[in-house]
PDB file of C-alpha atoms in Angstrom:
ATOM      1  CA  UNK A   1      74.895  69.165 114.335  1.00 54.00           C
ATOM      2  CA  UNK A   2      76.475  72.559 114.534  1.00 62.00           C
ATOM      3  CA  UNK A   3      73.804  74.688 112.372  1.00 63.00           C
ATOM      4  CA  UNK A   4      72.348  76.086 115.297  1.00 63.00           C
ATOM      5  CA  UNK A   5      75.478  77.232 116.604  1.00 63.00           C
ATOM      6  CA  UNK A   6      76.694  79.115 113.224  1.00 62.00           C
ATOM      7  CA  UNK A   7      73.890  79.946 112.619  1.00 62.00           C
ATOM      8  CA  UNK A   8      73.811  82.011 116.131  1.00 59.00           C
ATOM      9  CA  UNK A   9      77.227  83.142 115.277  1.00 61.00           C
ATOM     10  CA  UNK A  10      76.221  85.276 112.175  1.00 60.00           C
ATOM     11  CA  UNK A  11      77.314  88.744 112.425  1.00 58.00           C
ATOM     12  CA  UNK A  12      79.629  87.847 115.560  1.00 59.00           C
ATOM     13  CA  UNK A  13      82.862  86.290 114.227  1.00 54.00           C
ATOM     14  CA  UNK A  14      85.000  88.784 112.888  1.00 62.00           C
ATOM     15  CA  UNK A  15      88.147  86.740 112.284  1.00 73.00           C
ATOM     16  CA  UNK A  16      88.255  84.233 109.260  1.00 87.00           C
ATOM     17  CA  UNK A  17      91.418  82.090 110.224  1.00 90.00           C
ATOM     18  CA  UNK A  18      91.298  79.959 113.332  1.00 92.00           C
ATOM     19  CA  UNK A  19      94.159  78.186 114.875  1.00 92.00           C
ATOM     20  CA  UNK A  20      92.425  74.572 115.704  1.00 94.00           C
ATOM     21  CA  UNK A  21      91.749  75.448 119.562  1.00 94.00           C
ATOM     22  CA  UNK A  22      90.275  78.402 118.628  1.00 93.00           C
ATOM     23  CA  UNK A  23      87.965  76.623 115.988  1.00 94.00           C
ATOM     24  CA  UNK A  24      87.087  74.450 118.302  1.00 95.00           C
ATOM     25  CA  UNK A  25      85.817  76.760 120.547  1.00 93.00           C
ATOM     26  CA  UNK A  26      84.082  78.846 117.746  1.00 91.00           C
ATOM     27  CA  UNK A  27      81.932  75.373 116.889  1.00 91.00           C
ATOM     28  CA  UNK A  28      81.623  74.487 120.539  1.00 92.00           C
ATOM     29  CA  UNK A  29      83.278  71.146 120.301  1.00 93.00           C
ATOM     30  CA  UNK A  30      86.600  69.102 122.039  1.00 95.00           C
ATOM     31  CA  UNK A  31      89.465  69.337 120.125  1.00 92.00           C
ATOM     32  CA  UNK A  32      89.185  65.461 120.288  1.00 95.00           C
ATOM     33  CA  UNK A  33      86.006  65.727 118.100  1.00 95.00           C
ATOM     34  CA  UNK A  34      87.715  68.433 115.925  1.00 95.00           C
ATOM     35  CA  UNK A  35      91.029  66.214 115.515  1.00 94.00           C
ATOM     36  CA  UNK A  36      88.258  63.472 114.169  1.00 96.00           C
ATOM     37  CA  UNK A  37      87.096  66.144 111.828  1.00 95.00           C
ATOM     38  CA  UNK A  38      90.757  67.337 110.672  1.00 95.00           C
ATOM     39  CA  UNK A  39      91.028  63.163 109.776  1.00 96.00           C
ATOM     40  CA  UNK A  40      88.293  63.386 107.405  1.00 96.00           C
ATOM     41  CA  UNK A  41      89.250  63.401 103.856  1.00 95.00           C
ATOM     42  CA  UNK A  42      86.671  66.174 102.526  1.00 96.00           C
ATOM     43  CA  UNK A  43      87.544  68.717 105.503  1.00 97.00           C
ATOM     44  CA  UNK A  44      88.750  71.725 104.694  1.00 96.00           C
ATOM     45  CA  UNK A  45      92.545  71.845 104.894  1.00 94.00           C
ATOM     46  CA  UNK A  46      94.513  74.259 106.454  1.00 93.00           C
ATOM     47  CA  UNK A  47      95.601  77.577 104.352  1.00 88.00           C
ATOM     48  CA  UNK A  48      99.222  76.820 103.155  1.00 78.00           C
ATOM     49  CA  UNK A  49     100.301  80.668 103.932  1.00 77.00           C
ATOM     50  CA  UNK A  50     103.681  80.830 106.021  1.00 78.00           C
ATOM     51  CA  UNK A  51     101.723  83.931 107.975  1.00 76.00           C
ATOM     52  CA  UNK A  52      98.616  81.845 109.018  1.00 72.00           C
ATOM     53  CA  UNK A  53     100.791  78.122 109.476  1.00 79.00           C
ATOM     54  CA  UNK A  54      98.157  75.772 110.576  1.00 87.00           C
ATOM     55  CA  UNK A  55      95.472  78.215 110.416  1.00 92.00           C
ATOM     56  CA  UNK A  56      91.747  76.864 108.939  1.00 94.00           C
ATOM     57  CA  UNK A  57      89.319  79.461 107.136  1.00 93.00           C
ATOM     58  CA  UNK A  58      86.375  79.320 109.175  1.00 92.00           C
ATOM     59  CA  UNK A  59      84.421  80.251 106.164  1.00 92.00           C
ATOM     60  CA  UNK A  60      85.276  77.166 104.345  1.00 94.00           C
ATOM     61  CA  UNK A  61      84.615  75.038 107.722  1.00 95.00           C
ATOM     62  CA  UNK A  62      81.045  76.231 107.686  1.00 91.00           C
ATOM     63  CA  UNK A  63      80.532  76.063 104.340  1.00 93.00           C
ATOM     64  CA  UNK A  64      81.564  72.111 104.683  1.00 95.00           C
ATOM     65  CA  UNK A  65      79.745  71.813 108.185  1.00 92.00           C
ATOM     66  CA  UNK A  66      76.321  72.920 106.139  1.00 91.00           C
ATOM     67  CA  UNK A  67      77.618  70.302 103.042  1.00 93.00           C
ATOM     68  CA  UNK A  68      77.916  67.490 105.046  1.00 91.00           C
ATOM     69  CA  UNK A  69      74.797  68.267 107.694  1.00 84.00           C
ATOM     70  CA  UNK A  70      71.851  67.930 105.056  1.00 67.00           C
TER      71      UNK A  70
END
């Protein structure tokens, strides 16, 4: 679904914590699709630092995007 994408990606994303719009952007997808995602019980959660509120590790997002893809 979004292999190609990351994969393209490698070596171009330089930032590891995404506010949802911009992780939606990053995976080329509506935030509708992405709030569908956020609703899913195995999706990474956001990190629970007060400096990065509401801020998802894009690292763990691809890491569960290659998980749940095979």
């Amino acid at each position: 679904m979004f292999q190609q994408e990351i994969e393209a990606m490698q070596g171009k994303v330089v930032q590891q914590f995404f506010s949802p719009a911009q992780l939606a952007k990053a995976l080329g997808i509506g935030t509708t699709k992405l709030y569908q995602l956020f609703k899913l019980e195995d999706f990474p959660k956001p990190t629970t630092n007060p400096h990065f509120k509401n801020k998802y590790n894009f690292q763990e997002v691809k890491a569960w995007i290659y998980e749940n893809e095979q």
